[in-house]
mmCIF file of C-alpha atoms in Angstrom:
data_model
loop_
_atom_site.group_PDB
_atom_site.id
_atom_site.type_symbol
_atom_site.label_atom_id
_atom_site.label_comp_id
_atom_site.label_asym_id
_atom_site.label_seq_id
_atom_site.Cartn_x
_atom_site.Cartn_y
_atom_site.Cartn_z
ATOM 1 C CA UNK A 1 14.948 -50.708 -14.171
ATOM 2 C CA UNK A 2 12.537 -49.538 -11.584
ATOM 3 C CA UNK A 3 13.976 -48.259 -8.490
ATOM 4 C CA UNK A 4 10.728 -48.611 -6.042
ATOM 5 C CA UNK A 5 11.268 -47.815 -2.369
ATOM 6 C CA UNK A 6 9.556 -48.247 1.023
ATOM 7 C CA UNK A 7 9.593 -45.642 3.534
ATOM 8 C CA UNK A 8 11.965 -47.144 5.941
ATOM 9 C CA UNK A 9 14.785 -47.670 3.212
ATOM 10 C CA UNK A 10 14.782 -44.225 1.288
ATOM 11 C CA UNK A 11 17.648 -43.522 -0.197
ATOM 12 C CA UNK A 12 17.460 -40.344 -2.041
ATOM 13 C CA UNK A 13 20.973 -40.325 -4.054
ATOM 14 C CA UNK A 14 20.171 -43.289 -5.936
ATOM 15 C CA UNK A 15 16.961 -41.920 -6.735
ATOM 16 C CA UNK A 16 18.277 -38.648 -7.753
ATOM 17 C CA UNK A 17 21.053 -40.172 -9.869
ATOM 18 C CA UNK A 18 18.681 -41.974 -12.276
ATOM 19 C CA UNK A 19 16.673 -38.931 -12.326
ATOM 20 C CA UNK A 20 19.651 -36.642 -13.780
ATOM 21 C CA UNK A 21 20.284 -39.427 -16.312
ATOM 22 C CA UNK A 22 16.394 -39.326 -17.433
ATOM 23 C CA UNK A 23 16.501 -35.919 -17.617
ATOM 24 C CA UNK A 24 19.843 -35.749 -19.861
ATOM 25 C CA UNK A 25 18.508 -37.774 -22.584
ATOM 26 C CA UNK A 26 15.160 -35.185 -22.767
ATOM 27 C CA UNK A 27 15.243 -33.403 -26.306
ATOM 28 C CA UNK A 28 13.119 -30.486 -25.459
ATOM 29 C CA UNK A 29 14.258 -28.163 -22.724
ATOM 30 C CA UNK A 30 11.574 -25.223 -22.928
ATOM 31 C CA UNK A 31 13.705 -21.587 -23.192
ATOM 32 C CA UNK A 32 14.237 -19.369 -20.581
ATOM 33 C CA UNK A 33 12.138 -16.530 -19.353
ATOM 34 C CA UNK A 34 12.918 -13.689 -22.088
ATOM 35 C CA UNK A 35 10.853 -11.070 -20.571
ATOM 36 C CA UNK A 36 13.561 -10.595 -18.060
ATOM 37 C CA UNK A 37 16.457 -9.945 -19.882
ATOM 38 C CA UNK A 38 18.463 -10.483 -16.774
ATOM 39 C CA UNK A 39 17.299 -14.479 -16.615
ATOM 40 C CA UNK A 40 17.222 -14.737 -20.864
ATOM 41 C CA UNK A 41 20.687 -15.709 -21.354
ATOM 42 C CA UNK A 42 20.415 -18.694 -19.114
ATOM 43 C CA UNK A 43 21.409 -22.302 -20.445
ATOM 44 C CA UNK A 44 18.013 -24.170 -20.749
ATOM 45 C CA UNK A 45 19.718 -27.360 -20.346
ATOM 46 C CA UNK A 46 20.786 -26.624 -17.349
ATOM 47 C CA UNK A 47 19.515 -29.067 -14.344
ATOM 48 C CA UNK A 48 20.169 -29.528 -10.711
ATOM 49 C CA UNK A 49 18.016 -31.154 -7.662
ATOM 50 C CA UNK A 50 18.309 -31.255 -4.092
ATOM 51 C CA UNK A 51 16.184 -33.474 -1.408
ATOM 52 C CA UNK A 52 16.206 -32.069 2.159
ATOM 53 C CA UNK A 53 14.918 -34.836 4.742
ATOM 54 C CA UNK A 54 13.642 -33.616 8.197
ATOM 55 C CA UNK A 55 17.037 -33.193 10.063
ATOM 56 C CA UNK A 56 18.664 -31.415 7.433
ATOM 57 C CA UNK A 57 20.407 -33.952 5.598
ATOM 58 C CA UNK A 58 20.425 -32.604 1.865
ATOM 59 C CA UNK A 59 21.423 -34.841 -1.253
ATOM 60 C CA UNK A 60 22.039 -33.547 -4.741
ATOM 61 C CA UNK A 61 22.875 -34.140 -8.575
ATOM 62 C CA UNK A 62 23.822 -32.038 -11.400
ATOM 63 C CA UNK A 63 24.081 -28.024 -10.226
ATOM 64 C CA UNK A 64 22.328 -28.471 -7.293
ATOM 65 C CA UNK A 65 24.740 -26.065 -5.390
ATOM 66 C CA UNK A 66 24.867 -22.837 -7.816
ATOM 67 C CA UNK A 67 22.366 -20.650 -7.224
ATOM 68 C CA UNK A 68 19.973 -19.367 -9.467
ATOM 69 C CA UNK A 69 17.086 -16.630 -9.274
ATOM 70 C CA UNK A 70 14.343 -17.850 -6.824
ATOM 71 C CA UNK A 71 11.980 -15.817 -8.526
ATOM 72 C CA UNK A 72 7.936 -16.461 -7.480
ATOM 73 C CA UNK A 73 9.413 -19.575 -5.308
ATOM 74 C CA UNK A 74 9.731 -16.596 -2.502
ATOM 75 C CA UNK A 75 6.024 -15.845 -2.581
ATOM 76 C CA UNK A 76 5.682 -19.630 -0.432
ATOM 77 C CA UNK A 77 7.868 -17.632 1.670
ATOM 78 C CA UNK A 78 6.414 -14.336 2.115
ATOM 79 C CA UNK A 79 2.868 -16.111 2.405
ATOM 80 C CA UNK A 80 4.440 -17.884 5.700
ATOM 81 C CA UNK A 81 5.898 -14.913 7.553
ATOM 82 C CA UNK A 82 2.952 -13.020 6.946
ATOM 83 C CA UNK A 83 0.462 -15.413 7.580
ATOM 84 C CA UNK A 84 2.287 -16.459 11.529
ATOM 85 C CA UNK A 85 1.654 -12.644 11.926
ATOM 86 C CA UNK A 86 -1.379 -12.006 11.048
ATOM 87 C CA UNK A 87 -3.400 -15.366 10.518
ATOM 88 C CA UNK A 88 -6.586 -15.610 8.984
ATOM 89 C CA UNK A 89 -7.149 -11.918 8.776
ATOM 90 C CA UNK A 90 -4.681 -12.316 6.058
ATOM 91 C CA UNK A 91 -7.973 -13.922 3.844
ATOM 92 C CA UNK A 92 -9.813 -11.128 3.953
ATOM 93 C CA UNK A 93 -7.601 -9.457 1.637
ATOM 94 C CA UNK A 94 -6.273 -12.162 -0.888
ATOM 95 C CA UNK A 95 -7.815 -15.470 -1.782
ATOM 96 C CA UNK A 96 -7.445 -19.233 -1.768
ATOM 97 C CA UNK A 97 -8.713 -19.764 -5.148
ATOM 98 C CA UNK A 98 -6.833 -21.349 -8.734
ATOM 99 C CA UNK A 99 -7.008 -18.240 -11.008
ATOM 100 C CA UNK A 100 -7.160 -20.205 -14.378
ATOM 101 C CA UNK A 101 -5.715 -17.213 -15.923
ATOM 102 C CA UNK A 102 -2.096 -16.170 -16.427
ATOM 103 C CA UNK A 103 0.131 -14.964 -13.396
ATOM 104 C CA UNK A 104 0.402 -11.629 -14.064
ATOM 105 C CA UNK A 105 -3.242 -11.320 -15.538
ATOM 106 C CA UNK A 106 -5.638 -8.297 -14.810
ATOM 107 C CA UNK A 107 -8.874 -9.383 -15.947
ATOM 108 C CA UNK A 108 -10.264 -10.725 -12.402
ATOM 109 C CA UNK A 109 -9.128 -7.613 -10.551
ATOM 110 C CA UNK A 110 -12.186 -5.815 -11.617
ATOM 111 C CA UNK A 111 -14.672 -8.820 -11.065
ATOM 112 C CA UNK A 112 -13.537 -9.348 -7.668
ATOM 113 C CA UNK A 113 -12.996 -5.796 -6.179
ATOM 114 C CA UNK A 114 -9.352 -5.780 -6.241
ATOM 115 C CA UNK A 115 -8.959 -9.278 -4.609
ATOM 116 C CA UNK A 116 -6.653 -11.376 -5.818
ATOM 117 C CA UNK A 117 -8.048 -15.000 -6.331
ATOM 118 C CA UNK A 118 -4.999 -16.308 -3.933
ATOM 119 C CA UNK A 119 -1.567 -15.358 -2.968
ATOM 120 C CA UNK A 120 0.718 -16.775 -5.929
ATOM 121 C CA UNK A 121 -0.191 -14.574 -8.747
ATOM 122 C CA UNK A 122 1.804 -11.892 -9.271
ATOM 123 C CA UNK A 123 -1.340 -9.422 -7.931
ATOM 124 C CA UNK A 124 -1.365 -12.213 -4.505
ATOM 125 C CA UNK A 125 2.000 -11.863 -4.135
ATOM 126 C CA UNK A 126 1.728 -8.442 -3.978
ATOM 127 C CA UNK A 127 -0.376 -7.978 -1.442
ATOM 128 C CA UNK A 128 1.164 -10.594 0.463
ATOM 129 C CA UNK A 129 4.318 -8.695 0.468
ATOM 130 C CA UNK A 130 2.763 -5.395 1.306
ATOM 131 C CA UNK A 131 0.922 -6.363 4.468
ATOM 132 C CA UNK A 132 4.266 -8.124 5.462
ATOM 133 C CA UNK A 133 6.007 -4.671 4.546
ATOM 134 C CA UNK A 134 3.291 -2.719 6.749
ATOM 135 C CA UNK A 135 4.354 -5.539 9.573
ATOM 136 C CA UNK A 136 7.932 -5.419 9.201
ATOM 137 C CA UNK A 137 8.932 -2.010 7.599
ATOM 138 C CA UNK A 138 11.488 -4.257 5.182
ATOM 139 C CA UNK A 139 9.668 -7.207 3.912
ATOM 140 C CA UNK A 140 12.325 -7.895 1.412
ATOM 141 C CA UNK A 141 15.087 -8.388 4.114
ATOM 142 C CA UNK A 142 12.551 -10.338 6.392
ATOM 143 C CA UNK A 143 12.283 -12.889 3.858
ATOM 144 C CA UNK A 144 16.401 -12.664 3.311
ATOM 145 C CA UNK A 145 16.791 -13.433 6.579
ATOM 146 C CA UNK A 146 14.416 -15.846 7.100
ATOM 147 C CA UNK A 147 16.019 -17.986 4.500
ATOM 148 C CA UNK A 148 19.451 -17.285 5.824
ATOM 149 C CA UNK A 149 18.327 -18.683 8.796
ATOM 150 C CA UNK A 150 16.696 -22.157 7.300
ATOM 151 C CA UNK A 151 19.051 -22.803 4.824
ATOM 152 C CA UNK A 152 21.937 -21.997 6.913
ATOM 153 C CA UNK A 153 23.781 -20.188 3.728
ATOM 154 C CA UNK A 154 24.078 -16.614 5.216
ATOM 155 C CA UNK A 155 25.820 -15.736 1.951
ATOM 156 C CA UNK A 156 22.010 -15.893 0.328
ATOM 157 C CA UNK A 157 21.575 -12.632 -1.722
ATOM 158 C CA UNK A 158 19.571 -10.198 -3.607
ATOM 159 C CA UNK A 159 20.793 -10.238 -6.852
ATOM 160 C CA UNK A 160 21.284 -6.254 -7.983
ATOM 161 C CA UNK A 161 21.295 -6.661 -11.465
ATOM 162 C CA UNK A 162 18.026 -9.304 -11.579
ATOM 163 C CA UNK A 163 15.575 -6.807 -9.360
ATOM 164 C CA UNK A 164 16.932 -3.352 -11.649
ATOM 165 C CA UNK A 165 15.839 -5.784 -14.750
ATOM 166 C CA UNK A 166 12.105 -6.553 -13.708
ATOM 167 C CA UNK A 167 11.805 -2.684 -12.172
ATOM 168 C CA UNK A 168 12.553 -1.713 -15.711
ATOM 169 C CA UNK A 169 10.563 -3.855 -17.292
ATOM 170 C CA UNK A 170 7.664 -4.071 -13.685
ATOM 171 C CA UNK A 171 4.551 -2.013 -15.623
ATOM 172 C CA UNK A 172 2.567 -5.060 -15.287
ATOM 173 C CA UNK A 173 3.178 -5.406 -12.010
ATOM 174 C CA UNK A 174 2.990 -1.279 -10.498
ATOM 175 C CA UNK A 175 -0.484 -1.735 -12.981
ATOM 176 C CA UNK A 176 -1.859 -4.336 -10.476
ATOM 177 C CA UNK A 177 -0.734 -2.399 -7.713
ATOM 178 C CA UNK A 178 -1.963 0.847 -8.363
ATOM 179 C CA UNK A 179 -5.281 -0.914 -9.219
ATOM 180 C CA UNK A 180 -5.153 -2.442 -5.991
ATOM 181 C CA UNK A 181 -4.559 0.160 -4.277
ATOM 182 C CA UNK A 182 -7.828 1.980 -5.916
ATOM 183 C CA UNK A 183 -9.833 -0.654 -4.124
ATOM 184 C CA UNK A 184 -8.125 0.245 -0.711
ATOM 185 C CA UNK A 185 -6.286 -3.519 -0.919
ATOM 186 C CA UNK A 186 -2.728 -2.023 -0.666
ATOM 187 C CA UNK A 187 -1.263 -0.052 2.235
ATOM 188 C CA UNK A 188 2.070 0.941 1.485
ATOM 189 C CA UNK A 189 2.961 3.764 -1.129
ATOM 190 C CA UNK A 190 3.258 1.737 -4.576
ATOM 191 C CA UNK A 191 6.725 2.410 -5.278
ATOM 192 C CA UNK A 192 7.764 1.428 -2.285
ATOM 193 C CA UNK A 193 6.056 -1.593 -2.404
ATOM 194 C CA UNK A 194 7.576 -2.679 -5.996
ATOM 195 C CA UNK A 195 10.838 -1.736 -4.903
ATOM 196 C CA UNK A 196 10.656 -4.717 -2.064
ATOM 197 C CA UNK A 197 8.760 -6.873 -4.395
ATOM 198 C CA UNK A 198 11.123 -7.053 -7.080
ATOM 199 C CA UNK A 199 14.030 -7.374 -4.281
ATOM 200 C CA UNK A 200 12.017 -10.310 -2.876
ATOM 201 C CA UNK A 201 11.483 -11.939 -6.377
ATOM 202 C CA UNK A 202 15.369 -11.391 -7.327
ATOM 203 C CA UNK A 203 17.163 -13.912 -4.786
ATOM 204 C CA UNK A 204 19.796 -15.695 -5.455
ATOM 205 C CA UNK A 205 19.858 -19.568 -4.152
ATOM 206 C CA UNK A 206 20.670 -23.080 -4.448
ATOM 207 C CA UNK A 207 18.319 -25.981 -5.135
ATOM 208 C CA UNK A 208 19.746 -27.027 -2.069
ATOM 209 C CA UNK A 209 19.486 -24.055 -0.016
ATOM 210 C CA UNK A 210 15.777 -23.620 -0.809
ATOM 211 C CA UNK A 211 14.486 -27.633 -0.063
ATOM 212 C CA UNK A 212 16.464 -26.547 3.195
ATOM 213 C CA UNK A 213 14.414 -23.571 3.771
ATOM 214 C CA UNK A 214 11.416 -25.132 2.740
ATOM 215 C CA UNK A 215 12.226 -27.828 5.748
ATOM 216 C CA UNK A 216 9.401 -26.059 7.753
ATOM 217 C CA UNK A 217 6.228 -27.318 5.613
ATOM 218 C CA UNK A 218 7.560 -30.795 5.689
ATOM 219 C CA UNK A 219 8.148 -30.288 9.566
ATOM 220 C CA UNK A 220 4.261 -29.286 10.044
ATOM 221 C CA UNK A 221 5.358 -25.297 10.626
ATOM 222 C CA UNK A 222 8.699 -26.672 12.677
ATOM 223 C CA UNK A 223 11.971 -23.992 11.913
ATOM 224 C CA UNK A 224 15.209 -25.492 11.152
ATOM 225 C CA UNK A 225 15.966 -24.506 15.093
ATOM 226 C CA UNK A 226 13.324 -26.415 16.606
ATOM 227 C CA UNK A 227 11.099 -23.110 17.175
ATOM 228 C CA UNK A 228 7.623 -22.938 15.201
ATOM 229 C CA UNK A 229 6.728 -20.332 12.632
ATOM 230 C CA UNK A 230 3.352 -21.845 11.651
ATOM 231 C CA UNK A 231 0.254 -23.450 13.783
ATOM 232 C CA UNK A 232 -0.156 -27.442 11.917
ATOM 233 C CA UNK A 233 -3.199 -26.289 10.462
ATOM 234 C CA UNK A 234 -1.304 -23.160 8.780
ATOM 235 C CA UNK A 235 1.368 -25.197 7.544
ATOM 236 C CA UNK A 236 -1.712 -27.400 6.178
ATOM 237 C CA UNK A 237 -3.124 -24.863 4.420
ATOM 238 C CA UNK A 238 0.029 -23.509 2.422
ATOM 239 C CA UNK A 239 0.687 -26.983 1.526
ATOM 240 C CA UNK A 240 -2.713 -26.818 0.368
ATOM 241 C CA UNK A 241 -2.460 -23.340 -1.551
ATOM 242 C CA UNK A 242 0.932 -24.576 -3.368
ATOM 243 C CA UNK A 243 -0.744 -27.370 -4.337
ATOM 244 C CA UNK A 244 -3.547 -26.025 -6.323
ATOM 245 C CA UNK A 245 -2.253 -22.609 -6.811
ATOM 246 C CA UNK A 246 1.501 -23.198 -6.920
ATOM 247 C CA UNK A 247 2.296 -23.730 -10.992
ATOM 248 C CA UNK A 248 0.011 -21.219 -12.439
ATOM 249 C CA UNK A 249 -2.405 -22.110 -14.339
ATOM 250 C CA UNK A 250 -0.967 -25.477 -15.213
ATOM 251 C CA UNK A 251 -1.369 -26.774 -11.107
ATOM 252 C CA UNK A 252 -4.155 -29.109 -12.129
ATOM 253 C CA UNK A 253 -1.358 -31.204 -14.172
ATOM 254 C CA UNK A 254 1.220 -30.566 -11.941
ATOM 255 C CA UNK A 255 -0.738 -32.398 -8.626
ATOM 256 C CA UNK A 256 -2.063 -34.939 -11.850
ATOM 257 C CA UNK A 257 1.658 -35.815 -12.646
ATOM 258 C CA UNK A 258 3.518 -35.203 -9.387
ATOM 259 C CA UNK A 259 1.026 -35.118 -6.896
ATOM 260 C CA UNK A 260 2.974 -33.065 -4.509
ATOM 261 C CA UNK A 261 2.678 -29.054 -2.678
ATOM 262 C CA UNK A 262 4.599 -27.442 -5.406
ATOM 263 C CA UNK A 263 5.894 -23.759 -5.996
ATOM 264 C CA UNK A 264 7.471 -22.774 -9.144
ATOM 265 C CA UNK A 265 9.125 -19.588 -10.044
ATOM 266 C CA UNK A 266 10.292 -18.107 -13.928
ATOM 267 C CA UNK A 267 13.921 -18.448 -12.877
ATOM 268 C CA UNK A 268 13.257 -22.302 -14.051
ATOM 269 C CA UNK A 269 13.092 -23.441 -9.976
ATOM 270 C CA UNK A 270 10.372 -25.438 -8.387
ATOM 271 C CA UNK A 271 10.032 -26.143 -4.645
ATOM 272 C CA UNK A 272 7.970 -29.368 -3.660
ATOM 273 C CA UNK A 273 6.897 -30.873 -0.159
ATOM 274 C CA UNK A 274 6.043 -34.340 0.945
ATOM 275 C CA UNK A 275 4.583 -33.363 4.525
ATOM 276 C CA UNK A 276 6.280 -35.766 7.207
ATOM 277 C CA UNK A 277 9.388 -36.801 4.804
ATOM 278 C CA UNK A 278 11.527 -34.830 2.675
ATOM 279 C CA UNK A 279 11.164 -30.899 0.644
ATOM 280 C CA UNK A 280 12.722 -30.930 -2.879
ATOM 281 C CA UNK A 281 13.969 -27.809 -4.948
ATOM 282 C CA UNK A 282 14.664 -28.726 -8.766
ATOM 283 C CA UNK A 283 15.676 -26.074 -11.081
ATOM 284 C CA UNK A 284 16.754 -26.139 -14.876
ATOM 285 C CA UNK A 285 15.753 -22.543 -16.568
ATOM 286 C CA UNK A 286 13.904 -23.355 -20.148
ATOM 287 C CA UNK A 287 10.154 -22.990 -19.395
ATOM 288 C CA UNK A 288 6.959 -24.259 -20.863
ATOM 289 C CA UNK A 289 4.186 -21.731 -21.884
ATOM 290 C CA UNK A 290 2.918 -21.378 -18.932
ATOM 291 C CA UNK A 291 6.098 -20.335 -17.367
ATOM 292 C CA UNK A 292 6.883 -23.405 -15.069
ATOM 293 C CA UNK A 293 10.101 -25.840 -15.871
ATOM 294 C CA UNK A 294 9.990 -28.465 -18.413
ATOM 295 C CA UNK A 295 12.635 -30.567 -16.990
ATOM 296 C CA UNK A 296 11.862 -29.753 -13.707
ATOM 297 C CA UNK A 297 8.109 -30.915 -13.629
ATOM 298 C CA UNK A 298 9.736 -33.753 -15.584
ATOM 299 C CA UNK A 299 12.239 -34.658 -12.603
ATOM 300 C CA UNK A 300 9.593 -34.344 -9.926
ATOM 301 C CA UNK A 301 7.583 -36.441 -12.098
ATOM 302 C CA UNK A 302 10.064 -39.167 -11.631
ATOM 303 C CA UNK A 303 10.726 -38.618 -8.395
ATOM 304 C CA UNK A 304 7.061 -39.545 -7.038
ATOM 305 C CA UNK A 305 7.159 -42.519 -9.658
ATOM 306 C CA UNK A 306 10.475 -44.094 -8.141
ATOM 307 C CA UNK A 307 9.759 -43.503 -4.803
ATOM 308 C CA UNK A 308 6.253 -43.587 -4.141
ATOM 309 C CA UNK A 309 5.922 -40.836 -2.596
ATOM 310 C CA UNK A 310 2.897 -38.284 -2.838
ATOM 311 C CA UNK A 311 0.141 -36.667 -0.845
ATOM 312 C CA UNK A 312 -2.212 -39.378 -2.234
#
C-alpha cells in the first residue's frame, strides 16, 4: 500500500507510522559506535523519528522523545552560529568540498596546508568550533543554548560521562588539532579547544528536539522566535554543505536514496531538511561502515518515497 501525498494534504503521522512498521521488520541493524565506549552498549534496534513542520508542530513514532547523543549532528549547528558571525571569511579557513576519505582522516591535512576540505569532518568541525570559541569565549554553551532556545527543551544537556569517554579516547582528534594548529589554522590553545569540542559533540537530545532546532534551515535562516540567524543565501549554502558533505563519505548515496540536506552523527542520529516544509531527526544507534545509521538512512529513505518530498 502506497501512501503518496500532495503538498496541501501532508499528514506526517500516517507517514511516520508505516515507516516504524518498515523499519521493524529490517533484519540487519548495523552495531553501535564501539570506539566510544560510552555509546557501545546502546540497543541497535533501537528507532525513533520526529517531523517538525514550519510552526513547530512536531509528530513522532517509536522513541522519538528519549534523547540520545547528538554527536557530529552539532557540527550543522556550530557551522550556523559561526558562520552569522563571521560570514564568508569563515571559507578562508575550512572548505566546501566532499572529502572522500573517512571523518576523522589525516591524509589531506598535509596536501592542503592544514585546510580541512569542509566543515563536517572531524578536522572541519574543529575549526569550526574554534573560531566560534575565539567569538564567543564558550562555544560549547553557545551551541547549548542555542538549541535550548529552538527546541524549546531547556532541560537539553551535556552528557558528563559521553564527553570524559571521547577525551579519553580524543588522540585522533588533539592529532588534527595540533597539526592544524602548525599551519596557523587554529587559534585557541588545543586543549582548550578539545575540551569544548568533545562537550559540543556529547549532547544529549531528542529526535524531536533536534528537527525542532533544525526548524531554521527549513525556515530559510528564520529562528523559532521569528528573529533571523542566517542571510537566505547562508541558509542555502548549509543546506548545500549537509547535502554533499553531511554523511561522510557515503553523502553521494545518501542525496541518491533520500535526496534531502542531511547531517548524521555516530550516536546513530541523522538530521534532514526539506527547505520550505518540514526538518526530520531519525535516530536508531547500529551503524554501517561508514559510521552513518542503517535504519535511519533506511527511514528517510521511505520517507521521501511516501511523500514525495525532496530537493529534486
Amino acid at each position: 500500500m502506497a501512501i503518496m501525498t500532495t503538498t496541501s494534504s501532508l499528514t506526517y503521522l500516517p507517514v511516520l507510522e508505516r515507516i516504524a512498521e518498515e523499519i521493524s521488520r529490517t533484519p540487519g541493524r548495523g552495531r553501535p559506535a564501539d570506539y566510544i565506549p560510552a555509546l557501545a552498549a546502546c540497543d541497535p534496534r533501537s528507532f525513533g523519528m520526529a517531523v517538525a513542520e514550519l510552526d513547530g508542530t512536531v509528530y513522532g513514532v517509536g522513541d522519538w522523545r528519549r534523547p540520545f547523543s547528538a554527536q557530529s549532528i552539532t557540527k550543522v549547528f556550530t557551522l550556523a552560529l559561526d558562520l552569522a558571525r563571521e560570514g564568508d571569511a569563515l571559507w578562508e579557513h575550512v572548505g566546501r568540498e566532499p572529502s572522500g576519505n573517512p571523518f576523522n582522516s589525516l591524509v589531506q591535512l598535509e596536501h592542503e596546508n592544514g585546510i580541512p576540505r569542509n566543515p563536517f569532518i572531524n578536522a572541519g568541525a574543529l575549526v569550526v568550533t574554534d573560531r566560534l570559541q575565539t567569538r564567543t569565549g564558550d562555544a560549547a554553551g553557545e551551541l547549548l543554548a542555542f538549541l535550548r532556545a529552538e527546541s524549546g527543551n531547556r532541560a537539553l544537556d551535556f552528557d558528563r560521562e559521553v564527553a570524559a569517554s571521547e577525551a579519553a579516547h580524543g588522540d585522533r582528534n588533539a592529532a588534527l588539532a595540533h597539526f592544524m594548529a602548525s599551519y596557523g589554522n587554529i587559534d585557541n590553545d588545543v586543549p582548550v579547544l578539545l575540551d569544548q569540542y568533545f562537550r559540543q559533540c556529547s549532547v544529549a537530545a531528542s529526535c524531536a528536539d533536534l528537527a525542532l532546532a533544525t526548524g531554521f534551515l527549513a525556515r530559510h535562516g528564520i529562528r523559532a522566535d521569528g528573529g533571523r540567524l542566517l542571510s537566505r543565501s547562508q541558509a542555502k549554502q548549509v543546506n548545500a554543505i549537509m547535502l554533499t558533505c553531511g554523511t561522510y563519505d557515503a553523502a553521494g548515496d545518501f542525496a541518491y536514496r533520500v535526496g534531502l540536506p542531511g547531517k548524521s552523527g555516530v550516536g546513530g542520529g541523522i538530521i534532514a531538511v526539506v527547505p520550505g516544509r518540514c526538518t526530520l531527526c531519525v535516530w536508531s544507534p547500529g551503524l554501517d561502515e561508514r559510521g552513518n545509521s542503517v535504519a535511519g538512512v533506511a527511514a528517510l529513505d521511505w520517507f521521501t518515497t511516501l511523500t514525495g518530498l525532496s530537493v529534486f
